[in-house]
């Protein structure tokens, strides 16, 4: 994303001086109701419509609300900006009644003149949906979530019935639609703010200097250093216990833990699994751990020879010692994966067998495919810790070592996290280590979003560039059927096609841990996004 404009950057000095005060000479982060969260990287944007990065989603999460949301720490849909909703018997028409008197934030560019209304909901959808919308081409937005979830063809209309009623009509029934509405890419944006910036000829500020309805508003952002938020006094669910929320951008995993132990941070993301035993013995720290509902994988670019040949993909799969890799990289924090969805997700097909570690058969397959002398491939690995991958470089080195034993030379590559994500979605790589944490608890969020033909275009979310008619038929049928048993059967068939065609080498499913200091109260390790609403901190 572009750097914040100079007018906005001038405010950073004030934000940083407060951060320095919080760190203080004593090396602690204590202040009146101020919490410091050690995050792993810079957001690409403060608008989840334009970035699928978990780092960006977490940076935007204090700022926005959705029509409906997941109950805190659950996958249960509850009303949010829509105080109620109805669904037609045929599953095609959704009517949402909006809450009244929901206030928007303000900043140096904008002071709202009205509360939330239906225009804001229409703007949120139409910017991503309509190619002729004034904001559709603002910034580098490609709306990967919106497209990847199939909304351009799913939506028939989004209508304003009155100022506080919105009707959404679908072209077909969509079983996971309410869950989709709770995802960050459909957080409600201010249409009035967009109009104000467009008139000022500064629409580029919309995604950089966000305006939402959430529990905190943005104060300042310094790339590679900090994001500072302040409690929103007029928040519709009530002012939060915390006065200040600071994201301390700390890519190094060991440094994050040291900051936590010293009190410079109160919450840290993605601890090293090998350190959890020691952390558990520290009386000042608390581990919040749960099944990550995620998958790490190495995607093959199936549109590039020789990886367009399933025999080559199978050979690579059989050549990698997955058990040893997972033990070395994840310690006690993960288990080998075999399917494209995590084992805790409904419809997971446990009857599918794991591909064995069999280098001899792998070598025979390369000869059969016409590559007795092998070939050279590049392998991209993530430069930062991710919830599904604690050490991408180490994993890539182990894969390289395994493949070179069967005659495949591997060149390792990486980039800064933002460039990495941008380049691999354009299909530059041969193989790429990537992963996904589910957003809504539905298999559709993995199987359709990550592996559909829709996502296989350049810039799409299907980085394997794989489009299989049999697989596509199963995941499409599952979308339109509300019978959960039938959906599960479709998804099991899709997993069997995946296992046969091997567009990925599934690596691991992990347990997600977040560590916080004992003085932090009411914090929940939320799988879908960092949520600091209701979080408090005891004075020390």
Short mmCIF file of C-alpha atoms in Angstrom, two decimals:
data_model
loop_
_atom_site.label_atom_id
_atom_site.label_comp_id
_atom_site.label_asym_id
_atom_site.label_seq_id
_atom_site.Cartn_x
_atom_site.Cartn_y
_atom_site.Cartn_z
CA UNK A 1 0.00 0.00 0.00
CA UNK A 2 1.20 3.59 -0.52
CA UNK A 3 2.83 5.27 2.45
CA UNK A 4 0.52 7.57 4.41
CA UNK A 5 0.46 11.12 2.99
CA UNK A 6 2.65 13.75 4.62
CA UNK A 7 -0.32 15.48 6.23
CA UNK A 8 -1.11 12.26 7.99
CA UNK A 9 2.52 11.41 8.75
CA UNK A 10 2.93 14.66 10.68
CA UNK A 11 0.58 13.27 13.30
CA UNK A 12 2.86 10.28 13.84
CA UNK A 13 5.30 12.27 15.96
CA UNK A 14 2.60 12.81 18.54
CA UNK A 15 1.60 9.12 18.40
CA UNK A 16 5.18 7.98 18.80
CA UNK A 17 5.84 10.30 21.73
CA UNK A 18 2.96 8.64 23.51
CA UNK A 19 4.38 5.22 22.66
CA UNK A 20 7.75 6.27 24.08
CA UNK A 21 6.00 7.43 27.23
CA UNK A 22 4.30 4.04 27.48
CA UNK A 23 7.65 2.26 27.18
CA UNK A 24 9.17 4.69 29.67
CA UNK A 25 12.47 4.60 31.46
CA UNK A 26 11.38 1.59 33.49
CA UNK A 27 11.02 -0.53 30.31
CA UNK A 28 7.32 -1.23 30.91
CA UNK A 29 4.26 -0.41 28.84
CA UNK A 30 2.07 0.56 31.77
CA UNK A 31 -0.17 3.59 31.57
CA UNK A 32 -3.78 4.31 32.36
CA UNK A 33 -5.74 1.69 30.45
CA UNK A 34 -3.21 1.39 27.62
CA UNK A 35 -2.49 -1.95 25.99
CA UNK A 36 0.40 -2.74 23.64
CA UNK A 37 -0.03 -5.64 21.22
CA UNK A 38 3.10 -7.07 19.54
CA UNK A 39 2.15 -7.88 15.97
CA UNK A 40 4.34 -9.42 13.29
CA UNK A 41 4.27 -6.99 10.39
CA UNK A 42 2.96 -3.93 8.59
CA UNK A 43 -0.60 -3.96 7.26
CA UNK A 44 -0.99 -3.62 3.53
CA UNK A 45 -4.08 -1.55 4.14
CA UNK A 46 -6.56 -0.63 6.86
CA UNK A 47 -9.42 -1.90 4.71
CA UNK A 48 -9.95 -5.66 4.53
CA UNK A 49 -11.82 -5.19 1.24
CA UNK A 50 -8.51 -4.64 -0.53
CA UNK A 51 -6.20 -7.13 1.22
CA UNK A 52 -6.52 -10.78 2.20
CA UNK A 53 -3.54 -10.52 4.56
CA UNK A 54 -4.23 -11.55 8.14
CA UNK A 55 -1.93 -8.72 9.23
CA UNK A 56 -4.18 -6.21 7.45
CA UNK A 57 -7.34 -7.81 8.82
CA UNK A 58 -5.97 -7.55 12.36
CA UNK A 59 -5.00 -3.91 11.83
CA UNK A 60 -8.51 -3.08 10.59
CA UNK A 61 -10.43 -5.11 13.16
CA UNK A 62 -10.59 -2.44 15.92
CA UNK A 63 -12.06 0.04 13.43
CA UNK A 64 -15.07 -1.62 11.84
CA UNK A 65 -18.27 -3.60 12.30
CA UNK A 66 -20.34 -5.82 10.01
CA UNK A 67 -24.05 -6.30 9.51
CA UNK A 68 -23.72 -9.56 11.42
CA UNK A 69 -20.71 -10.86 13.32
CA UNK A 70 -19.44 -13.97 15.04
CA UNK A 71 -20.09 -14.07 18.76
CA UNK A 72 -16.88 -13.39 20.65
CA UNK A 73 -14.70 -16.49 20.50
CA UNK A 74 -17.39 -18.50 18.65
CA UNK A 75 -18.68 -19.24 15.15
CA UNK A 76 -22.25 -18.31 16.08
CA UNK A 77 -23.73 -15.52 13.94
CA UNK A 78 -25.20 -12.63 15.96
CA UNK A 79 -26.74 -9.29 14.90
CA UNK A 80 -24.34 -6.35 14.80
CA UNK A 81 -24.97 -3.22 12.72
CA UNK A 82 -28.11 -4.98 11.58
CA UNK A 83 -30.24 -5.33 14.71
CA UNK A 84 -32.34 -8.00 12.98
CA UNK A 85 -32.71 -9.81 9.67
CA UNK A 86 -35.08 -12.16 7.84
CA UNK A 87 -34.44 -14.74 5.11
CA UNK A 88 -37.04 -15.80 2.55
CA UNK A 89 -38.15 -19.43 2.41
CA UNK A 90 -36.33 -19.97 -0.89
CA UNK A 91 -33.08 -18.61 0.58
CA UNK A 92 -32.78 -15.85 -2.01
CA UNK A 93 -33.91 -12.67 -0.23
CA UNK A 94 -32.28 -11.25 2.93
CA UNK A 95 -33.74 -8.17 4.62
CA UNK A 96 -31.60 -6.36 7.19
CA UNK A 97 -32.93 -3.77 9.65
CA UNK A 98 -30.12 -1.41 10.62
CA UNK A 99 -29.52 -0.06 14.11
CA UNK A 100 -30.26 3.61 14.60
CA UNK A 101 -27.87 6.21 15.96
CA UNK A 102 -24.68 4.30 15.12
CA UNK A 103 -21.92 6.92 14.95
CA UNK A 104 -18.94 6.99 12.60
CA UNK A 105 -15.43 8.07 13.57
CA UNK A 106 -13.98 11.40 12.47
CA UNK A 107 -10.47 12.52 11.50
CA UNK A 108 -8.69 15.62 10.18
CA UNK A 109 -10.31 15.11 6.77
CA UNK A 110 -13.85 14.27 7.81
CA UNK A 111 -16.54 15.05 10.36
CA UNK A 112 -19.67 12.94 9.80
CA UNK A 113 -22.95 14.78 9.47
CA UNK A 114 -25.14 11.71 9.92
CA UNK A 115 -25.28 8.29 11.51
CA UNK A 116 -25.10 4.89 9.79
CA UNK A 117 -27.75 4.30 7.14
CA UNK A 118 -28.48 2.08 4.15
CA UNK A 119 -26.26 4.14 1.83
CA UNK A 120 -23.21 2.88 3.71
CA UNK A 121 -24.20 -0.74 3.16
CA UNK A 122 -24.79 -0.14 -0.54
CA UNK A 123 -21.41 1.58 -0.85
CA UNK A 124 -19.65 -1.32 0.87
CA UNK A 125 -21.02 -3.83 -1.63
CA UNK A 126 -21.06 -1.71 -4.79
CA UNK A 127 -17.47 -0.53 -4.55
CA UNK A 128 -16.31 -4.14 -4.75
CA UNK A 129 -19.01 -5.30 -7.15
CA UNK A 130 -19.63 -2.61 -9.76
CA UNK A 131 -16.83 -1.84 -12.19
CA UNK A 132 -18.32 1.60 -12.89
CA UNK A 133 -18.46 2.59 -9.21
CA UNK A 134 -16.35 5.73 -8.54
CA UNK A 135 -14.24 3.89 -5.95
CA UNK A 136 -13.86 0.57 -7.74
CA UNK A 137 -10.49 1.51 -9.25
CA UNK A 138 -9.21 3.61 -6.34
CA UNK A 139 -5.85 2.29 -5.12
CA UNK A 140 -4.43 -1.13 -5.95
CA UNK A 141 -7.67 -2.91 -4.98
CA UNK A 142 -8.48 -6.21 -6.70
CA UNK A 143 -11.14 -7.30 -4.16
CA UNK A 144 -9.78 -10.82 -3.90
CA UNK A 145 -12.08 -11.78 -1.03
CA UNK A 146 -15.18 -10.52 -2.81
CA UNK A 147 -14.27 -12.31 -6.02
CA UNK A 148 -12.85 -15.38 -4.32
CA UNK A 149 -16.08 -15.95 -2.38
CA UNK A 150 -18.04 -15.79 -5.65
CA UNK A 151 -20.08 -12.68 -4.81
CA UNK A 152 -19.95 -11.03 -8.26
CA UNK A 153 -22.14 -13.81 -9.69
CA UNK A 154 -24.01 -14.61 -6.47
CA UNK A 155 -25.49 -11.15 -5.96
CA UNK A 156 -28.55 -10.14 -7.96
CA UNK A 157 -29.24 -6.83 -6.21
CA UNK A 158 -28.51 -4.82 -3.08
CA UNK A 159 -31.33 -2.35 -2.48
CA UNK A 160 -32.16 0.44 -0.06
CA UNK A 161 -35.79 -0.05 0.99
CA UNK A 162 -35.56 2.90 3.37
CA UNK A 163 -32.81 4.63 5.37
CA UNK A 164 -32.56 1.72 7.79
CA UNK A 165 -33.59 -1.29 5.70
CA UNK A 166 -31.45 -3.08 3.11
CA UNK A 167 -32.55 -5.96 0.92
CA UNK A 168 -29.98 -8.32 -0.59
CA UNK A 169 -31.26 -10.65 -3.32
CA UNK A 170 -29.20 -13.59 -4.55
CA UNK A 171 -29.20 -15.33 -7.92
CA UNK A 172 -29.07 -18.71 -6.21
CA UNK A 173 -29.24 -20.05 -2.67
CA UNK A 174 -25.91 -19.79 -0.86
CA UNK A 175 -25.59 -21.87 2.30
CA UNK A 176 -22.64 -19.93 3.80
CA UNK A 177 -23.94 -16.44 2.90
CA UNK A 178 -24.62 -15.19 6.44
CA UNK A 179 -21.20 -16.40 7.51
CA UNK A 180 -19.71 -14.56 4.53
CA UNK A 181 -21.39 -11.35 5.71
CA UNK A 182 -19.51 -11.63 9.01
CA UNK A 183 -16.12 -11.71 7.25
CA UNK A 184 -13.86 -8.64 7.36
CA UNK A 185 -14.14 -7.84 3.65
CA UNK A 186 -17.79 -6.90 4.24
CA UNK A 187 -17.18 -4.56 7.17
CA UNK A 188 -19.35 -1.50 6.64
CA UNK A 189 -17.67 1.63 5.28
CA UNK A 190 -18.82 5.26 5.31
CA UNK A 191 -20.33 6.40 2.01
CA UNK A 192 -20.29 10.00 3.25
CA UNK A 193 -16.54 9.82 3.93
CA UNK A 194 -15.98 8.43 0.45
CA UNK A 195 -17.98 11.30 -1.08
CA UNK A 196 -16.08 13.87 0.97
CA UNK A 197 -12.69 12.56 -0.16
CA UNK A 198 -13.79 12.30 -3.78
CA UNK A 199 -14.89 15.95 -3.77
CA UNK A 200 -11.55 16.89 -2.21
CA UNK A 201 -9.78 14.90 -4.96
CA UNK A 202 -8.18 12.66 -2.34
CA UNK A 203 -9.96 9.29 -2.70
CA UNK A 204 -6.57 7.62 -2.10
CA UNK A 205 -6.94 8.46 1.61
CA UNK A 206 -9.99 6.24 2.01
CA UNK A 207 -8.11 2.99 2.65
CA UNK A 208 -5.12 4.65 4.37
CA UNK A 209 -6.96 6.88 6.85
CA UNK A 210 -9.98 4.68 7.68
CA UNK A 211 -13.32 5.74 9.10
CA UNK A 212 -15.48 3.07 10.71
CA UNK A 213 -18.00 2.45 13.48
CA UNK A 214 -15.75 0.21 15.57
CA UNK A 215 -14.67 0.39 19.23
CA UNK A 216 -11.40 2.22 18.41
CA UNK A 217 -10.41 4.91 15.93
CA UNK A 218 -7.03 5.33 14.24
CA UNK A 219 -4.65 7.96 15.62
CA UNK A 220 -1.38 7.29 13.77
CA UNK A 221 0.60 4.75 11.79
CA UNK A 222 4.39 4.48 11.45
CA UNK A 223 5.45 1.62 9.12
CA UNK A 224 7.83 -0.81 10.80
CA UNK A 225 7.16 0.74 14.19
CA UNK A 226 3.62 1.21 15.49
CA UNK A 227 -0.09 1.71 14.90
CA UNK A 228 -1.92 3.70 17.57
CA UNK A 229 -5.66 3.62 18.23
CA UNK A 230 -7.83 5.40 20.76
CA UNK A 231 -11.15 4.33 22.26
CA UNK A 232 -14.14 5.72 20.38
CA UNK A 233 -16.25 7.55 22.95
CA UNK A 234 -19.45 7.25 20.88
CA UNK A 235 -19.14 3.54 20.11
CA UNK A 236 -22.61 2.03 19.72
CA UNK A 237 -21.87 -0.83 22.13
CA UNK A 238 -20.40 1.53 24.72
CA UNK A 239 -16.97 3.00 25.33
CA UNK A 240 -14.25 0.40 25.82
CA UNK A 241 -12.29 -0.15 29.07
CA UNK A 242 -9.01 0.58 27.25
CA UNK A 243 -8.16 4.19 26.51
CA UNK A 244 -5.31 3.43 24.11
CA UNK A 245 -4.45 0.44 21.95
CA UNK A 246 -0.99 0.30 20.35
CA UNK A 247 0.17 -2.27 17.81
CA UNK A 248 3.95 -2.60 18.16
CA UNK A 249 5.22 -3.92 14.81
CA UNK A 250 7.81 -6.54 15.73
CA UNK A 251 8.63 -9.09 12.99
CA UNK A 252 11.21 -11.01 15.01
CA UNK A 253 9.58 -13.75 17.05
CA UNK A 254 12.24 -13.73 19.81
CA UNK A 255 12.05 -9.96 20.16
CA UNK A 256 8.27 -10.15 20.57
CA UNK A 257 8.66 -12.56 23.45
CA UNK A 258 11.36 -10.44 25.10
CA UNK A 259 9.09 -7.40 24.86
CA UNK A 260 6.28 -9.36 26.45
CA UNK A 261 8.45 -10.58 29.31
CA UNK A 262 9.80 -7.09 30.00
CA UNK A 263 6.35 -5.51 29.91
CA UNK A 264 6.89 -3.51 26.71
CA UNK A 265 4.01 -5.50 25.24
CA UNK A 266 0.94 -6.96 26.91
CA UNK A 267 -0.09 -9.39 24.14
CA UNK A 268 2.06 -11.12 21.52
CA UNK A 269 1.06 -13.06 18.45
CA UNK A 270 2.64 -16.29 17.14
CA UNK A 271 5.10 -17.42 19.83
CA UNK A 272 7.69 -20.00 18.86
CA UNK A 273 6.11 -23.42 19.60
CA UNK A 274 9.44 -24.55 21.06
CA UNK A 275 9.15 -21.79 23.70
CA UNK A 276 5.67 -22.67 24.94
CA UNK A 277 6.96 -24.95 27.71
CA UNK A 278 9.08 -22.16 29.16
CA UNK A 279 6.31 -19.59 28.71
CA UNK A 280 3.89 -21.82 30.61
CA UNK A 281 6.21 -21.73 33.64
CA UNK A 282 6.36 -17.91 33.73
CA UNK A 283 3.91 -16.71 36.41
CA UNK A 284 3.48 -13.37 34.62
CA UNK A 285 2.32 -14.86 31.32
CA UNK A 286 -0.84 -16.64 30.11
CA UNK A 287 -1.08 -18.82 26.98
CA UNK A 288 -4.34 -18.79 25.02
CA UNK A 289 -4.15 -21.82 22.70
CA UNK A 290 -6.67 -23.55 20.45
CA UNK A 291 -6.99 -25.50 17.24
CA UNK A 292 -5.99 -23.10 14.47
CA UNK A 293 -8.52 -24.23 11.84
CA UNK A 294 -5.81 -23.64 9.28
CA UNK A 295 -3.61 -25.37 6.76
CA UNK A 296 -0.06 -24.73 5.58
CA UNK A 297 0.74 -25.96 2.10
CA UNK A 298 3.18 -25.80 -0.76
CA UNK A 299 1.22 -24.94 -3.91
CA UNK A 300 2.41 -26.17 -7.29
CA UNK A 301 1.89 -23.74 -10.16
CA UNK A 302 -0.07 -26.23 -12.25
CA UNK A 303 -0.01 -23.97 -15.33
CA UNK A 304 3.80 -24.09 -15.62
CA UNK A 305 5.68 -27.14 -16.95
CA UNK A 306 6.75 -29.54 -15.57
CA UNK A 307 4.27 -28.98 -12.71
CA UNK A 308 1.33 -29.25 -15.08
CA UNK A 309 2.03 -33.02 -15.05
CA UNK A 310 0.41 -34.78 -12.08
CA UNK A 311 3.20 -37.38 -12.14
CA UNK A 312 5.71 -34.65 -11.34
CA UNK A 313 3.53 -33.27 -8.56
CA UNK A 314 3.21 -36.78 -7.16
CA UNK A 315 6.96 -37.33 -7.36
CA UNK A 316 7.64 -34.14 -5.41
CA UNK A 317 5.05 -35.11 -2.81
CA UNK A 318 6.55 -38.58 -2.30
CA UNK A 319 10.07 -37.15 -2.06
CA UNK A 320 9.37 -34.94 0.97
CA UNK A 321 9.72 -36.36 4.47
CA UNK A 322 6.71 -34.54 5.91
CA UNK A 323 6.85 -36.06 9.39
CA UNK A 324 10.44 -34.94 9.92
CA UNK A 325 9.67 -31.51 8.47
CA UNK A 326 6.71 -30.95 10.79
CA UNK A 327 8.63 -32.16 13.84
CA UNK A 328 11.51 -29.80 13.09
CA UNK A 329 9.53 -26.70 12.11
CA UNK A 330 6.46 -26.91 14.34
CA UNK A 331 7.85 -28.69 17.41
CA UNK A 332 4.68 -29.46 19.41
CA UNK A 333 2.63 -26.79 17.64
CA UNK A 334 1.42 -28.70 14.58
CA UNK A 335 0.54 -32.01 12.97
CA UNK A 336 0.98 -33.25 9.39
CA UNK A 337 -1.81 -32.25 7.01
CA UNK A 338 -3.25 -34.43 4.26
CA UNK A 339 -6.37 -32.56 3.11
CA UNK A 340 -7.01 -28.95 2.07
CA UNK A 341 -9.23 -28.34 5.15
CA UNK A 342 -8.25 -28.82 8.81
CA UNK A 343 -9.25 -32.00 10.69
CA UNK A 344 -11.51 -30.14 13.12
CA UNK A 345 -13.73 -28.83 10.31
CA UNK A 346 -16.97 -30.60 9.50
CA UNK A 347 -16.87 -32.68 6.29
CA UNK A 348 -13.17 -33.51 6.77
CA UNK A 349 -12.52 -36.87 5.08
CA UNK A 350 -10.28 -38.83 7.42
CA UNK A 351 -10.56 -41.95 5.23
CA UNK A 352 -8.13 -40.39 2.76
CA UNK A 353 -4.66 -41.84 3.27
CA UNK A 354 -1.49 -39.82 3.67
CA UNK A 355 0.95 -39.94 0.76
CA UNK A 356 3.98 -41.88 2.00
CA UNK A 357 7.59 -40.75 2.06
CA UNK A 358 8.94 -42.80 -0.87
CA UNK A 359 11.93 -41.26 -2.71
CA UNK A 360 12.51 -44.34 -4.87
CA UNK A 361 9.01 -44.24 -6.32
CA UNK A 362 9.39 -40.48 -6.73
CA UNK A 363 12.51 -41.00 -8.84
CA UNK A 364 10.71 -43.57 -11.00
CA UNK A 365 7.83 -41.12 -11.58
CA UNK A 366 10.23 -38.43 -12.81
CA UNK A 367 11.72 -40.91 -15.31
CA UNK A 368 8.23 -41.94 -16.44
CA UNK A 369 7.30 -38.26 -16.92
CA UNK A 370 10.37 -37.75 -19.13
CA UNK A 371 12.76 -36.09 -16.68
CA UNK A 372 15.50 -38.65 -15.95
CA UNK A 373 18.02 -35.83 -15.40
CA UNK A 374 15.66 -33.77 -13.25
CA UNK A 375 15.11 -30.01 -13.62
CA UNK A 376 15.28 -26.75 -11.67
CA UNK A 377 12.37 -25.12 -9.81
CA UNK A 378 12.07 -22.06 -7.62
CA UNK A 379 10.41 -22.29 -4.21
CA UNK A 380 9.11 -19.15 -2.52
CA UNK A 381 8.88 -19.08 1.27
CA UNK A 382 7.20 -16.50 3.57
CA UNK A 383 9.62 -14.03 5.19
CA UNK A 384 7.53 -13.61 8.35
CA UNK A 385 5.98 -15.86 10.97
CA UNK A 386 2.44 -16.87 10.08
CA UNK A 387 -0.12 -18.74 12.21
CA UNK A 388 0.25 -21.72 9.89
CA UNK A 389 4.04 -21.45 9.39
CA UNK A 390 6.41 -20.52 12.23
CA UNK A 391 9.58 -20.71 10.10
CA UNK A 392 9.12 -20.59 6.35
CA UNK A 393 12.84 -20.51 5.59
CA UNK A 394 13.56 -23.66 7.59
CA UNK A 395 10.67 -25.50 5.91
CA UNK A 396 11.90 -24.43 2.47
CA UNK A 397 15.45 -25.57 3.23
CA UNK A 398 14.23 -29.01 4.28
CA UNK A 399 12.07 -29.35 1.16
CA UNK A 400 15.03 -28.31 -1.01
CA UNK A 401 17.24 -30.93 0.63
CA UNK A 402 14.64 -33.67 0.03
CA UNK A 403 14.04 -32.75 -3.62
CA UNK A 404 17.69 -32.47 -4.54
CA UNK A 405 18.08 -36.13 -3.55
CA UNK A 406 15.84 -37.11 -6.48
CA UNK A 407 17.50 -34.76 -8.98
CA UNK A 408 15.35 -31.63 -8.64
CA UNK A 409 17.40 -28.49 -8.04
CA UNK A 410 15.51 -25.94 -5.93
CA UNK A 411 16.24 -22.19 -5.84
CA UNK A 412 14.83 -20.51 -2.72
CA UNK A 413 13.25 -17.07 -3.04
CA UNK A 414 11.42 -14.64 -0.82
CA UNK A 415 10.40 -10.98 -0.66
CA UNK A 416 9.01 -8.57 1.89
CA UNK A 417 5.63 -9.87 3.03
CA UNK A 418 3.64 -7.38 0.98
CA UNK A 419 5.63 -8.01 -2.20
CA UNK A 420 5.60 -11.75 -1.55
CA UNK A 421 1.83 -11.91 -1.47
CA UNK A 422 1.49 -9.66 -4.50
CA UNK A 423 3.95 -11.53 -6.67
CA UNK A 424 2.84 -15.08 -5.90
CA UNK A 425 -0.80 -14.20 -6.61
CA UNK A 426 0.36 -13.10 -10.07
CA UNK A 427 1.71 -16.61 -10.69
CA UNK A 428 5.44 -15.86 -10.95
CA UNK A 429 6.53 -18.82 -8.81
CA UNK A 430 6.96 -22.51 -9.56
CA UNK A 431 6.18 -23.54 -5.99
CA UNK A 432 5.17 -21.42 -3.01
CA UNK A 433 4.76 -22.04 0.70
CA UNK A 434 1.50 -20.46 1.74
CA UNK A 435 -1.38 -21.12 4.06
CA UNK A 436 -4.83 -20.15 5.20
CA UNK A 437 -6.74 -19.70 8.42
CA UNK A 438 -10.50 -20.02 8.03
CA UNK A 439 -12.59 -16.86 8.29
CA UNK A 440 -16.03 -18.27 8.93
CA UNK A 441 -15.95 -21.93 9.98
CA UNK A 442 -17.31 -23.19 6.65
CA UNK A 443 -15.39 -25.55 4.30
CA UNK A 444 -16.40 -23.25 1.44
CA UNK A 445 -13.95 -20.71 2.85
CA UNK A 446 -11.11 -23.13 2.06
CA UNK A 447 -12.25 -25.24 -0.86
CA UNK A 448 -13.93 -22.57 -2.97
CA UNK A 449 -11.87 -19.56 -1.93
CA UNK A 450 -8.49 -21.26 -2.36
CA UNK A 451 -9.09 -23.83 -5.11
CA UNK A 452 -11.96 -22.76 -7.36
CA UNK A 453 -11.57 -21.97 -11.03
CA UNK A 454 -12.72 -18.43 -10.23
CA UNK A 455 -9.65 -17.92 -8.04
CA UNK A 456 -7.20 -19.35 -10.59
CA UNK A 457 -6.86 -16.10 -12.56
CA UNK A 458 -3.81 -13.83 -12.10
CA UNK A 459 -4.23 -11.95 -8.83
CA UNK A 460 -6.66 -14.57 -7.57
CA UNK A 461 -6.57 -16.58 -4.36
CA UNK A 462 -5.92 -19.93 -6.07
CA UNK A 463 -2.12 -19.69 -6.20
CA UNK A 464 -1.88 -23.23 -7.63
CA UNK A 465 -3.66 -21.96 -10.76
CA UNK A 466 -5.58 -25.23 -10.68
CA UNK A 467 -8.99 -25.61 -12.30
CA UNK A 468 -10.48 -29.09 -12.21
CA UNK A 469 -14.06 -29.66 -13.50
CA UNK A 470 -14.78 -32.56 -11.11
CA UNK A 471 -13.60 -30.58 -8.10
CA UNK A 472 -15.46 -27.46 -9.26
CA UNK A 473 -18.72 -29.39 -9.62
CA UNK A 474 -18.57 -30.68 -6.04
CA UNK A 475 -17.75 -27.36 -4.36
CA UNK A 476 -20.39 -25.56 -6.44
CA UNK A 477 -23.09 -28.08 -5.49
CA UNK A 478 -22.13 -27.69 -1.84
CA UNK A 479 -22.63 -23.93 -2.05
CA UNK A 480 -26.27 -24.09 -3.07
CA UNK A 481 -27.54 -26.90 -0.84
CA UNK A 482 -28.65 -26.07 2.70
CA UNK A 483 -28.69 -29.73 3.76
CA UNK A 484 -25.50 -30.02 5.78
CA UNK A 485 -25.21 -33.78 5.24
CA UNK A 486 -25.39 -33.37 1.48
CA UNK A 487 -22.89 -30.51 1.65
CA UNK A 488 -20.51 -32.67 3.67
CA UNK A 489 -20.71 -35.44 1.08
CA UNK A 490 -19.93 -33.02 -1.75
CA UNK A 491 -16.95 -31.70 0.18
CA UNK A 492 -15.65 -35.22 0.88
CA UNK A 493 -15.80 -35.98 -2.85
CA UNK A 494 -13.93 -32.74 -3.54
CA UNK A 495 -11.20 -33.75 -1.11
CA UNK A 496 -10.83 -37.07 -2.94
CA UNK A 497 -10.32 -35.23 -6.25
CA UNK A 498 -7.76 -32.99 -4.55
CA UNK A 499 -5.92 -36.03 -3.21
CA UNK A 500 -5.79 -37.58 -6.68
CA UNK A 501 -4.71 -34.48 -8.60
CA UNK A 502 -2.39 -32.99 -5.95
CA UNK A 503 -2.35 -29.23 -6.69
CA UNK A 504 -0.76 -28.75 -3.24
CA UNK A 505 1.61 -30.55 -0.99
CA UNK A 506 -0.32 -30.11 2.32
CA UNK A 507 2.20 -29.48 5.10
CA UNK A 508 0.58 -28.99 8.50
CA UNK A 509 -2.38 -27.95 10.59
CA UNK A 510 -1.39 -25.95 13.64
CA UNK A 511 -2.52 -24.98 17.08
CA UNK A 512 -2.71 -21.21 17.44
CA UNK A 513 -1.23 -19.66 20.54
CA UNK A 514 -1.36 -16.06 21.71
CA UNK A 515 0.45 -15.09 24.90
CA UNK A 516 -0.52 -12.20 27.16
CA UNK A 517 0.53 -10.83 30.48
CA UNK A 518 -1.55 -11.84 33.50
CA UNK A 519 -2.81 -8.29 34.03
CA UNK A 520 -4.73 -8.48 30.72
CA UNK A 521 -8.36 -9.39 31.36
CA UNK A 522 -11.19 -10.64 29.11
CA UNK A 523 -8.89 -11.34 26.15
CA UNK A 524 -10.00 -14.14 23.81
CA UNK A 525 -7.81 -15.83 21.22
CA UNK A 526 -10.08 -15.18 18.26
CA UNK A 527 -9.27 -17.30 15.21
CA UNK A 528 -10.80 -14.90 12.71
CA UNK A 529 -9.28 -11.60 13.86
CA UNK A 530 -7.73 -9.88 16.85
CA UNK A 531 -10.57 -8.55 18.99
CA UNK A 532 -9.83 -6.07 21.78
CA UNK A 533 -13.43 -5.07 22.46
CA UNK A 534 -14.17 -5.59 26.14
CA UNK A 535 -10.50 -6.22 26.97
CA UNK A 536 -9.24 -4.57 30.15
CA UNK A 537 -5.92 -4.28 31.93
CA UNK A 538 -5.23 -4.11 35.63
CA UNK A 539 -2.95 -1.35 36.87
CA UNK A 540 0.35 -2.70 38.16
#
